[in-house]
């Protein structure tokens, strides 16, 4: 690589990663090769970076012991894909001409699902160059590069056109950014009447300061979990009006209980289960319209 090319790459990186914290998060995800993401994605080629919803099939624990773990992995992947389907269900009426934004797109799983369901255009943005490259390769393999594109961009400054998006979603990514800055950008990007859908873990204001279990989750993922109230304050400040709020907490607990029994457990399963069951942490879906 020439000196000029290296300088241009460095300038571009500074444009996207503006703080030491953002650089540390990008470094974390650039290095991440966690089996819980990779092995599950290998089941059918959809790579998710989020958790699951729904009851798991007890039969996965039965049968030959030597195939038990693979059955668990396949079931975990089914639950994660079901979670993405629930999110997409709340995007509203999407046509093939519409453009959607997957903010914090990871390895691209939900973007491909949205394109397959609606036939629409999808832009994914991530501050992880490794994730963007991986998802871009997936788009080529699927033959959808004309409709699904991934960008090394900051979701706080996407550089996409004002009013260009019919819908935007974040799937467990808002805990890495300031919500007021984020929703200001989303409000700019959404057309009038456009839909924003958020699935996130958030701390419970009613229980006071964050619990030890929630603090352990923060530390594990290098994130900063927001209290529930912060979402609604930031939405209201940016002309985003909630139309649906769904508490998914009871529906995600089975996923964590099954994951704790698997070979891809990371050690964070107990803090999640503790936080959910003690009520200090909620798993919410929020759908809001741009007015």
PDB file of C-alpha atoms in Angstrom:
ATOM      1  CA  UNK A   1       0.000   0.000   0.000  1.00  0.00           C
ATOM      2  CA  UNK A   2       1.383   3.449  -0.945  1.00  0.00           C
ATOM      3  CA  UNK A   3       2.014   6.163   1.600  1.00  0.00           C
ATOM      4  CA  UNK A   4      -0.830   8.260   0.110  1.00  0.00           C
ATOM      5  CA  UNK A   5      -3.258   5.343   0.310  1.00  0.00           C
ATOM      6  CA  UNK A   6      -2.260   4.703   3.931  1.00  0.00           C
ATOM      7  CA  UNK A   7      -2.816   8.374   4.789  1.00  0.00           C
ATOM      8  CA  UNK A   8      -6.238   8.377   3.094  1.00  0.00           C
ATOM      9  CA  UNK A   9      -7.235   5.219   4.977  1.00  0.00           C
ATOM     10  CA  UNK A  10      -6.128   6.781   8.259  1.00  0.00           C
ATOM     11  CA  UNK A  11      -8.126   9.963   7.540  1.00  0.00           C
ATOM     12  CA  UNK A  12     -11.208   7.879   6.663  1.00  0.00           C
ATOM     13  CA  UNK A  13     -10.871   5.923   9.912  1.00  0.00           C
ATOM     14  CA  UNK A  14     -10.630   9.140  11.947  1.00  0.00           C
ATOM     15  CA  UNK A  15     -13.799  10.310  10.193  1.00  0.00           C
ATOM     16  CA  UNK A  16     -15.711   7.250  11.385  1.00  0.00           C
ATOM     17  CA  UNK A  17     -14.079   6.564  14.764  1.00  0.00           C
ATOM     18  CA  UNK A  18     -14.079   9.921  16.508  1.00  0.00           C
ATOM     19  CA  UNK A  19     -13.428   9.015  20.140  1.00  0.00           C
ATOM     20  CA  UNK A  20     -11.206   6.676  22.095  1.00  0.00           C
ATOM     21  CA  UNK A  21     -14.326   4.823  23.216  1.00  0.00           C
ATOM     22  CA  UNK A  22     -15.502   4.272  19.636  1.00  0.00           C
ATOM     23  CA  UNK A  23     -12.043   3.042  18.705  1.00  0.00           C
ATOM     24  CA  UNK A  24     -12.082   0.571  21.603  1.00  0.00           C
ATOM     25  CA  UNK A  25     -15.516  -0.753  20.591  1.00  0.00           C
ATOM     26  CA  UNK A  26     -14.398  -1.110  16.971  1.00  0.00           C
ATOM     27  CA  UNK A  27     -11.284  -2.967  18.101  1.00  0.00           C
ATOM     28  CA  UNK A  28     -13.407  -5.343  20.190  1.00  0.00           C
ATOM     29  CA  UNK A  29     -15.665  -6.240  17.254  1.00  0.00           C
ATOM     30  CA  UNK A  30     -12.836  -6.377  14.730  1.00  0.00           C
ATOM     31  CA  UNK A  31     -11.180  -9.073  16.842  1.00  0.00           C
ATOM     32  CA  UNK A  32     -14.392 -10.880  17.802  1.00  0.00           C
ATOM     33  CA  UNK A  33     -14.676 -14.440  16.517  1.00  0.00           C
ATOM     34  CA  UNK A  34     -16.943 -15.807  19.209  1.00  0.00           C
ATOM     35  CA  UNK A  35     -18.286 -19.307  18.453  1.00  0.00           C
ATOM     36  CA  UNK A  36     -21.729 -18.204  19.664  1.00  0.00           C
ATOM     37  CA  UNK A  37     -21.875 -15.965  16.594  1.00  0.00           C
ATOM     38  CA  UNK A  38     -19.838 -18.014  14.106  1.00  0.00           C
ATOM     39  CA  UNK A  39     -21.119 -21.537  14.785  1.00  0.00           C
ATOM     40  CA  UNK A  40     -24.741 -20.438  14.861  1.00  0.00           C
ATOM     41  CA  UNK A  41     -24.332 -18.569  11.587  1.00  0.00           C
ATOM     42  CA  UNK A  42     -22.855 -21.637   9.941  1.00  0.00           C
ATOM     43  CA  UNK A  43     -26.178 -23.449  10.421  1.00  0.00           C
ATOM     44  CA  UNK A  44     -27.744 -21.721   7.397  1.00  0.00           C
ATOM     45  CA  UNK A  45     -25.483 -18.806   6.469  1.00  0.00           C
ATOM     46  CA  UNK A  46     -27.371 -16.123   8.422  1.00  0.00           C
ATOM     47  CA  UNK A  47     -24.963 -14.590  10.931  1.00  0.00           C
ATOM     48  CA  UNK A  48     -26.680 -12.772  13.793  1.00  0.00           C
ATOM     49  CA  UNK A  49     -25.293 -10.593  16.555  1.00  0.00           C
ATOM     50  CA  UNK A  50     -28.282 -10.630  18.864  1.00  0.00           C
ATOM     51  CA  UNK A  51     -30.224 -12.939  21.158  1.00  0.00           C
ATOM     52  CA  UNK A  52     -33.252 -15.184  20.742  1.00  0.00           C
ATOM     53  CA  UNK A  53     -36.970 -15.319  21.462  1.00  0.00           C
ATOM     54  CA  UNK A  54     -39.384 -18.113  22.223  1.00  0.00           C
ATOM     55  CA  UNK A  55     -39.498 -21.482  23.936  1.00  0.00           C
ATOM     56  CA  UNK A  56     -36.953 -24.055  22.895  1.00  0.00           C
ATOM     57  CA  UNK A  57     -37.795 -27.595  21.869  1.00  0.00           C
ATOM     58  CA  UNK A  58     -37.065 -30.000  24.779  1.00  0.00           C
ATOM     59  CA  UNK A  59     -36.221 -32.738  22.273  1.00  0.00           C
ATOM     60  CA  UNK A  60     -32.851 -31.073  21.581  1.00  0.00           C
ATOM     61  CA  UNK A  61     -31.649 -32.404  24.935  1.00  0.00           C
ATOM     62  CA  UNK A  62     -32.748 -35.924  24.058  1.00  0.00           C
ATOM     63  CA  UNK A  63     -31.253 -38.292  21.520  1.00  0.00           C
ATOM     64  CA  UNK A  64     -27.632 -39.314  20.963  1.00  0.00           C
ATOM     65  CA  UNK A  65     -25.214 -37.493  23.293  1.00  0.00           C
ATOM     66  CA  UNK A  66     -22.603 -37.003  20.558  1.00  0.00           C
ATOM     67  CA  UNK A  67     -24.990 -34.799  18.524  1.00  0.00           C
ATOM     68  CA  UNK A  68     -26.598 -33.027  21.490  1.00  0.00           C
ATOM     69  CA  UNK A  69     -24.513 -29.865  21.276  1.00  0.00           C
ATOM     70  CA  UNK A  70     -25.135 -29.448  17.548  1.00  0.00           C
ATOM     71  CA  UNK A  71     -28.871 -29.750  18.187  1.00  0.00           C
ATOM     72  CA  UNK A  72     -28.609 -27.018  20.829  1.00  0.00           C
ATOM     73  CA  UNK A  73     -26.653 -24.773  18.450  1.00  0.00           C
ATOM     74  CA  UNK A  74     -29.268 -25.234  15.723  1.00  0.00           C
ATOM     75  CA  UNK A  75     -32.052 -24.464  18.190  1.00  0.00           C
ATOM     76  CA  UNK A  76     -30.298 -21.332  19.462  1.00  0.00           C
ATOM     77  CA  UNK A  77     -29.934 -20.173  15.865  1.00  0.00           C
ATOM     78  CA  UNK A  78     -33.644 -20.803  15.251  1.00  0.00           C
ATOM     79  CA  UNK A  79     -34.506 -18.625  18.274  1.00  0.00           C
ATOM     80  CA  UNK A  80     -32.182 -15.839  17.115  1.00  0.00           C
ATOM     81  CA  UNK A  81     -33.716 -15.894  13.637  1.00  0.00           C
ATOM     82  CA  UNK A  82     -37.174 -15.798  15.243  1.00  0.00           C
ATOM     83  CA  UNK A  83     -36.110 -12.643  17.115  1.00  0.00           C
ATOM     84  CA  UNK A  84     -35.135 -10.955  13.847  1.00  0.00           C
ATOM     85  CA  UNK A  85     -38.480 -11.960  12.327  1.00  0.00           C
ATOM     86  CA  UNK A  86     -40.304 -10.273  15.225  1.00  0.00           C
ATOM     87  CA  UNK A  87     -38.325  -7.086  14.639  1.00  0.00           C
ATOM     88  CA  UNK A  88     -39.085  -7.125  10.896  1.00  0.00           C
ATOM     89  CA  UNK A  89     -42.780  -7.700  11.663  1.00  0.00           C
ATOM     90  CA  UNK A  90     -42.860  -4.219  13.230  1.00  0.00           C
ATOM     91  CA  UNK A  91     -41.320  -2.247  10.346  1.00  0.00           C
ATOM     92  CA  UNK A  92     -44.708  -1.580   8.755  1.00  0.00           C
ATOM     93  CA  UNK A  93     -45.572  -1.736   5.056  1.00  0.00           C
ATOM     94  CA  UNK A  94     -42.318  -1.978   3.093  1.00  0.00           C
ATOM     95  CA  UNK A  95     -42.172  -2.083  -0.708  1.00  0.00           C
ATOM     96  CA  UNK A  96     -39.325  -3.162  -3.026  1.00  0.00           C
ATOM     97  CA  UNK A  97     -38.667   0.516  -3.806  1.00  0.00           C
ATOM     98  CA  UNK A  98     -38.105   1.436  -0.155  1.00  0.00           C
ATOM     99  CA  UNK A  99     -34.693   1.929   1.442  1.00  0.00           C
ATOM    100  CA  UNK A 100     -34.017   0.623   4.956  1.00  0.00           C
ATOM    101  CA  UNK A 101     -31.113   1.181   7.332  1.00  0.00           C
ATOM    102  CA  UNK A 102     -29.672  -1.521   9.581  1.00  0.00           C
ATOM    103  CA  UNK A 103     -27.774   0.576  12.128  1.00  0.00           C
ATOM    104  CA  UNK A 104     -25.053  -1.564  13.663  1.00  0.00           C
ATOM    105  CA  UNK A 105     -25.439  -4.284  11.054  1.00  0.00           C
ATOM    106  CA  UNK A 106     -22.901  -6.801  12.368  1.00  0.00           C
ATOM    107  CA  UNK A 107     -22.313  -9.660   9.943  1.00  0.00           C
ATOM    108  CA  UNK A 108     -25.472  -8.820   8.038  1.00  0.00           C
ATOM    109  CA  UNK A 109     -28.033 -11.466   9.036  1.00  0.00           C
ATOM    110  CA  UNK A 110     -31.021  -9.168   9.592  1.00  0.00           C
ATOM    111  CA  UNK A 111     -30.225  -7.093   6.489  1.00  0.00           C
ATOM    112  CA  UNK A 112     -30.434 -10.176   4.289  1.00  0.00           C
ATOM    113  CA  UNK A 113     -33.652 -11.256   5.975  1.00  0.00           C
ATOM    114  CA  UNK A 114     -35.229  -7.832   5.332  1.00  0.00           C
ATOM    115  CA  UNK A 115     -34.220  -7.915   1.671  1.00  0.00           C
ATOM    116  CA  UNK A 116     -35.526 -11.467   1.255  1.00  0.00           C
ATOM    117  CA  UNK A 117     -38.857 -10.593   2.871  1.00  0.00           C
ATOM    118  CA  UNK A 118     -39.552  -7.205   1.289  1.00  0.00           C
ATOM    119  CA  UNK A 119     -37.330  -7.126  -1.816  1.00  0.00           C
ATOM    120  CA  UNK A 120     -36.189  -3.698  -0.601  1.00  0.00           C
ATOM    121  CA  UNK A 121     -32.866  -1.855  -0.578  1.00  0.00           C
ATOM    122  CA  UNK A 122     -30.916  -2.161   2.682  1.00  0.00           C
ATOM    123  CA  UNK A 123     -27.887  -0.204   3.830  1.00  0.00           C
ATOM    124  CA  UNK A 124     -25.997  -1.603   6.797  1.00  0.00           C
ATOM    125  CA  UNK A 125     -23.532   0.492   8.784  1.00  0.00           C
ATOM    126  CA  UNK A 126     -20.949  -0.664  11.317  1.00  0.00           C
ATOM    127  CA  UNK A 127     -17.815   0.773  12.897  1.00  0.00           C
ATOM    128  CA  UNK A 128     -16.187  -2.653  12.591  1.00  0.00           C
ATOM    129  CA  UNK A 129     -14.283  -2.954   9.312  1.00  0.00           C
ATOM    130  CA  UNK A 130     -14.081  -6.712   9.841  1.00  0.00           C
ATOM    131  CA  UNK A 131     -17.862  -6.985  10.083  1.00  0.00           C
ATOM    132  CA  UNK A 132     -18.407  -4.786   7.032  1.00  0.00           C
ATOM    133  CA  UNK A 133     -16.009  -6.892   4.949  1.00  0.00           C
ATOM    134  CA  UNK A 134     -17.615 -10.141   6.124  1.00  0.00           C
ATOM    135  CA  UNK A 135     -21.142  -8.912   5.384  1.00  0.00           C
ATOM    136  CA  UNK A 136     -20.038  -7.561   2.004  1.00  0.00           C
ATOM    137  CA  UNK A 137     -18.675 -10.981   1.062  1.00  0.00           C
ATOM    138  CA  UNK A 138     -21.976 -12.525   2.140  1.00  0.00           C
ATOM    139  CA  UNK A 139     -23.856 -10.098  -0.116  1.00  0.00           C
ATOM    140  CA  UNK A 140     -21.692 -11.170  -3.065  1.00  0.00           C
ATOM    141  CA  UNK A 141     -22.265 -14.860  -2.338  1.00  0.00           C
ATOM    142  CA  UNK A 142     -26.013 -14.237  -2.175  1.00  0.00           C
ATOM    143  CA  UNK A 143     -26.019 -12.161  -5.370  1.00  0.00           C
ATOM    144  CA  UNK A 144     -27.713  -9.164  -3.748  1.00  0.00           C
ATOM    145  CA  UNK A 145     -25.027  -6.470  -3.938  1.00  0.00           C
ATOM    146  CA  UNK A 146     -27.390  -4.327  -6.029  1.00  0.00           C
ATOM    147  CA  UNK A 147     -29.841  -4.246  -3.122  1.00  0.00           C
ATOM    148  CA  UNK A 148     -27.898  -4.868   0.107  1.00  0.00           C
ATOM    149  CA  UNK A 149     -24.784  -2.837   0.838  1.00  0.00           C
ATOM    150  CA  UNK A 150     -22.622  -2.453   3.919  1.00  0.00           C
ATOM    151  CA  UNK A 151     -20.624   0.619   4.873  1.00  0.00           C
ATOM    152  CA  UNK A 152     -17.832   1.390   7.308  1.00  0.00           C
ATOM    153  CA  UNK A 153     -19.740   4.259   8.899  1.00  0.00           C
ATOM    154  CA  UNK A 154     -20.715   5.600  12.293  1.00  0.00           C
ATOM    155  CA  UNK A 155     -24.445   5.279  13.007  1.00  0.00           C
ATOM    156  CA  UNK A 156     -24.276   8.745  14.584  1.00  0.00           C
ATOM    157  CA  UNK A 157     -23.176  10.163  11.220  1.00  0.00           C
ATOM    158  CA  UNK A 158     -24.212   7.812   8.426  1.00  0.00           C
ATOM    159  CA  UNK A 159     -23.690  10.305   5.566  1.00  0.00           C
ATOM    160  CA  UNK A 160     -26.853   8.973   3.922  1.00  0.00           C
ATOM    161  CA  UNK A 161     -29.312  11.427   2.361  1.00  0.00           C
ATOM    162  CA  UNK A 162     -31.853  13.268   4.495  1.00  0.00           C
ATOM    163  CA  UNK A 163     -35.296  11.654   4.299  1.00  0.00           C
ATOM    164  CA  UNK A 164     -33.943   8.695   2.335  1.00  0.00           C
ATOM    165  CA  UNK A 165     -35.129   5.892   4.655  1.00  0.00           C
ATOM    166  CA  UNK A 166     -38.569   4.384   4.951  1.00  0.00           C
ATOM    167  CA  UNK A 167     -37.503   2.423   8.023  1.00  0.00           C
ATOM    168  CA  UNK A 168     -34.519   2.059  10.354  1.00  0.00           C
ATOM    169  CA  UNK A 169     -33.784  -0.537  12.965  1.00  0.00           C
ATOM    170  CA  UNK A 170     -31.258  -1.143  15.712  1.00  0.00           C
ATOM    171  CA  UNK A 171     -30.943  -4.624  17.144  1.00  0.00           C
ATOM    172  CA  UNK A 172     -29.041  -4.528  20.438  1.00  0.00           C
ATOM    173  CA  UNK A 173     -26.701  -1.742  19.303  1.00  0.00           C
ATOM    174  CA  UNK A 174     -28.000   1.403  21.042  1.00  0.00           C
ATOM    175  CA  UNK A 175     -26.029   0.719  24.223  1.00  0.00           C
ATOM    176  CA  UNK A 176     -22.865   1.853  22.421  1.00  0.00           C
ATOM    177  CA  UNK A 177     -23.982   5.429  21.684  1.00  0.00           C
ATOM    178  CA  UNK A 178     -25.648   8.530  23.088  1.00  0.00           C
ATOM    179  CA  UNK A 179     -29.365   8.120  22.407  1.00  0.00           C
ATOM    180  CA  UNK A 180     -30.073  11.795  21.777  1.00  0.00           C
ATOM    181  CA  UNK A 181     -27.331  11.986  19.142  1.00  0.00           C
ATOM    182  CA  UNK A 182     -28.489   8.718  17.593  1.00  0.00           C
ATOM    183  CA  UNK A 183     -32.154   9.634  17.333  1.00  0.00           C
ATOM    184  CA  UNK A 184     -31.279  13.056  15.933  1.00  0.00           C
ATOM    185  CA  UNK A 185     -29.564  11.250  13.055  1.00  0.00           C
ATOM    186  CA  UNK A 186     -32.437   8.802  12.618  1.00  0.00           C
ATOM    187  CA  UNK A 187     -34.982  11.619  12.612  1.00  0.00           C
ATOM    188  CA  UNK A 188     -32.984  13.273   9.819  1.00  0.00           C
ATOM    189  CA  UNK A 189     -32.828  10.074   7.766  1.00  0.00           C
ATOM    190  CA  UNK A 190     -36.464   8.971   8.071  1.00  0.00           C
ATOM    191  CA  UNK A 191     -39.122  10.233   5.702  1.00  0.00           C
ATOM    192  CA  UNK A 192     -42.282  11.646   7.281  1.00  0.00           C
ATOM    193  CA  UNK A 193     -44.248   8.715   8.674  1.00  0.00           C
ATOM    194  CA  UNK A 194     -41.221   6.434   8.473  1.00  0.00           C
ATOM    195  CA  UNK A 195     -40.715   3.791  11.143  1.00  0.00           C
ATOM    196  CA  UNK A 196     -37.904   3.183  13.617  1.00  0.00           C
ATOM    197  CA  UNK A 197     -37.763  -0.148  15.458  1.00  0.00           C
ATOM    198  CA  UNK A 198     -35.440  -0.781  18.379  1.00  0.00           C
ATOM    199  CA  UNK A 199     -34.806  -4.029  20.217  1.00  0.00           C
ATOM    200  CA  UNK A 200     -32.628  -3.462  23.245  1.00  0.00           C
ATOM    201  CA  UNK A 201     -31.757  -4.416  26.756  1.00  0.00           C
ATOM    202  CA  UNK A 202     -32.256  -1.549  29.201  1.00  0.00           C
ATOM    203  CA  UNK A 203     -31.942  -1.077  32.925  1.00  0.00           C
ATOM    204  CA  UNK A 204     -35.065  -0.641  35.038  1.00  0.00           C
ATOM    205  CA  UNK A 205     -35.451   2.890  36.475  1.00  0.00           C
ATOM    206  CA  UNK A 206     -37.805   1.545  39.140  1.00  0.00           C
ATOM    207  CA  UNK A 207     -35.035  -0.479  40.792  1.00  0.00           C
ATOM    208  CA  UNK A 208     -32.745   2.567  40.962  1.00  0.00           C
ATOM    209  CA  UNK A 209     -29.061   2.428  40.026  1.00  0.00           C
ATOM    210  CA  UNK A 210     -27.912  -0.397  37.754  1.00  0.00           C
ATOM    211  CA  UNK A 211     -27.537  -3.739  39.444  1.00  0.00           C
ATOM    212  CA  UNK A 212     -24.346  -5.768  39.733  1.00  0.00           C
ATOM    213  CA  UNK A 213     -25.627  -8.116  37.028  1.00  0.00           C
ATOM    214  CA  UNK A 214     -26.254  -5.242  34.578  1.00  0.00           C
ATOM    215  CA  UNK A 215     -22.801  -3.808  35.363  1.00  0.00           C
ATOM    216  CA  UNK A 216     -21.255  -7.184  34.504  1.00  0.00           C
ATOM    217  CA  UNK A 217     -23.035  -7.149  31.133  1.00  0.00           C
ATOM    218  CA  UNK A 218     -21.664  -3.647  30.469  1.00  0.00           C
ATOM    219  CA  UNK A 219     -18.146  -4.770  31.314  1.00  0.00           C
ATOM    220  CA  UNK A 220     -18.380  -7.925  29.189  1.00  0.00           C
ATOM    221  CA  UNK A 221     -19.459  -6.095  26.023  1.00  0.00           C
ATOM    222  CA  UNK A 222     -17.643  -2.766  26.599  1.00  0.00           C
ATOM    223  CA  UNK A 223     -21.001  -1.023  26.430  1.00  0.00           C
ATOM    224  CA  UNK A 224     -23.100   1.396  28.471  1.00  0.00           C
ATOM    225  CA  UNK A 225     -26.642   0.108  28.996  1.00  0.00           C
ATOM    226  CA  UNK A 226     -29.186   2.930  29.137  1.00  0.00           C
ATOM    227  CA  UNK A 227     -32.096   3.163  31.573  1.00  0.00           C
ATOM    228  CA  UNK A 228     -35.527   2.539  30.072  1.00  0.00           C
ATOM    229  CA  UNK A 229     -36.623   6.171  30.540  1.00  0.00           C
ATOM    230  CA  UNK A 230     -33.729   7.483  28.444  1.00  0.00           C
ATOM    231  CA  UNK A 231     -35.150   5.873  25.296  1.00  0.00           C
ATOM    232  CA  UNK A 232     -38.480   7.646  25.569  1.00  0.00           C
ATOM    233  CA  UNK A 233     -36.920  11.014  26.433  1.00  0.00           C
ATOM    234  CA  UNK A 234     -34.609  10.806  23.407  1.00  0.00           C
ATOM    235  CA  UNK A 235     -37.387   9.648  21.076  1.00  0.00           C
ATOM    236  CA  UNK A 236     -39.694  12.488  22.135  1.00  0.00           C
ATOM    237  CA  UNK A 237     -36.915  15.050  21.667  1.00  0.00           C
ATOM    238  CA  UNK A 238     -36.485  13.964  18.046  1.00  0.00           C
ATOM    239  CA  UNK A 239     -40.056  13.718  16.703  1.00  0.00           C
ATOM    240  CA  UNK A 240     -40.174   9.940  17.047  1.00  0.00           C
ATOM    241  CA  UNK A 241     -43.486   8.832  18.559  1.00  0.00           C
ATOM    242  CA  UNK A 242     -43.807   5.291  19.960  1.00  0.00           C
ATOM    243  CA  UNK A 243     -46.675   3.312  18.458  1.00  0.00           C
ATOM    244  CA  UNK A 244     -45.803  -0.001  20.141  1.00  0.00           C
ATOM    245  CA  UNK A 245     -43.760  -1.003  23.173  1.00  0.00           C
ATOM    246  CA  UNK A 246     -43.400  -4.727  23.802  1.00  0.00           C
ATOM    247  CA  UNK A 247     -41.733  -6.268  26.844  1.00  0.00           C
ATOM    248  CA  UNK A 248     -39.882  -9.252  25.393  1.00  0.00           C
ATOM    249  CA  UNK A 249     -38.204 -10.179  28.682  1.00  0.00           C
ATOM    250  CA  UNK A 250     -40.238 -13.350  29.388  1.00  0.00           C
ATOM    251  CA  UNK A 251     -39.726 -14.503  25.801  1.00  0.00           C
ATOM    252  CA  UNK A 252     -35.937 -14.214  25.869  1.00  0.00           C
ATOM    253  CA  UNK A 253     -35.284 -16.003  29.177  1.00  0.00           C
ATOM    254  CA  UNK A 254     -35.652 -19.505  27.641  1.00  0.00           C
ATOM    255  CA  UNK A 255     -32.975 -18.645  25.070  1.00  0.00           C
ATOM    256  CA  UNK A 256     -30.499 -17.794  27.821  1.00  0.00           C
ATOM    257  CA  UNK A 257     -31.359 -20.914  29.797  1.00  0.00           C
ATOM    258  CA  UNK A 258     -30.641 -23.088  26.753  1.00  0.00           C
ATOM    259  CA  UNK A 259     -27.500 -21.179  25.824  1.00  0.00           C
ATOM    260  CA  UNK A 260     -26.123 -21.783  29.325  1.00  0.00           C
ATOM    261  CA  UNK A 261     -26.269 -25.538  28.561  1.00  0.00           C
ATOM    262  CA  UNK A 262     -24.290 -25.231  25.298  1.00  0.00           C
ATOM    263  CA  UNK A 263     -20.647 -25.375  24.249  1.00  0.00           C
ATOM    264  CA  UNK A 264     -20.911 -21.774  22.978  1.00  0.00           C
ATOM    265  CA  UNK A 265     -21.717 -20.335  26.424  1.00  0.00           C
ATOM    266  CA  UNK A 266     -19.485 -17.346  27.149  1.00  0.00           C
ATOM    267  CA  UNK A 267     -19.983 -16.965  30.897  1.00  0.00           C
ATOM    268  CA  UNK A 268     -22.306 -13.978  30.561  1.00  0.00           C
ATOM    269  CA  UNK A 269     -25.417 -16.169  30.648  1.00  0.00           C
ATOM    270  CA  UNK A 270     -25.791 -16.074  34.447  1.00  0.00           C
ATOM    271  CA  UNK A 271     -25.676 -12.239  34.684  1.00  0.00           C
ATOM    272  CA  UNK A 272     -28.348 -11.985  31.966  1.00  0.00           C
ATOM    273  CA  UNK A 273     -30.593 -14.508  33.677  1.00  0.00           C
ATOM    274  CA  UNK A 274     -30.062 -12.896  37.082  1.00  0.00           C
ATOM    275  CA  UNK A 275     -30.783  -9.393  35.762  1.00  0.00           C
ATOM    276  CA  UNK A 276     -33.926 -10.478  33.910  1.00  0.00           C
ATOM    277  CA  UNK A 277     -35.324 -12.548  36.758  1.00  0.00           C
ATOM    278  CA  UNK A 278     -34.622  -9.958  39.469  1.00  0.00           C
ATOM    279  CA  UNK A 279     -36.278  -7.247  37.332  1.00  0.00           C
ATOM    280  CA  UNK A 280     -33.274  -4.910  37.058  1.00  0.00           C
ATOM    281  CA  UNK A 281     -33.051  -5.414  33.291  1.00  0.00           C
ATOM    282  CA  UNK A 282     -35.670  -5.478  30.527  1.00  0.00           C
ATOM    283  CA  UNK A 283     -35.621  -6.656  26.922  1.00  0.00           C
ATOM    284  CA  UNK A 284     -37.815  -4.227  24.981  1.00  0.00           C
ATOM    285  CA  UNK A 285     -39.049  -3.707  21.458  1.00  0.00           C
ATOM    286  CA  UNK A 286     -39.982  -0.101  20.697  1.00  0.00           C
ATOM    287  CA  UNK A 287     -41.574   0.892  17.382  1.00  0.00           C
ATOM    288  CA  UNK A 288     -41.823   4.632  16.732  1.00  0.00           C
ATOM    289  CA  UNK A 289     -43.041   6.745  13.808  1.00  0.00           C
ATOM    290  CA  UNK A 290     -41.364   9.901  12.494  1.00  0.00           C
ATOM    291  CA  UNK A 291     -43.680  12.916  12.673  1.00  0.00           C
TER     292      UNK A 291
END
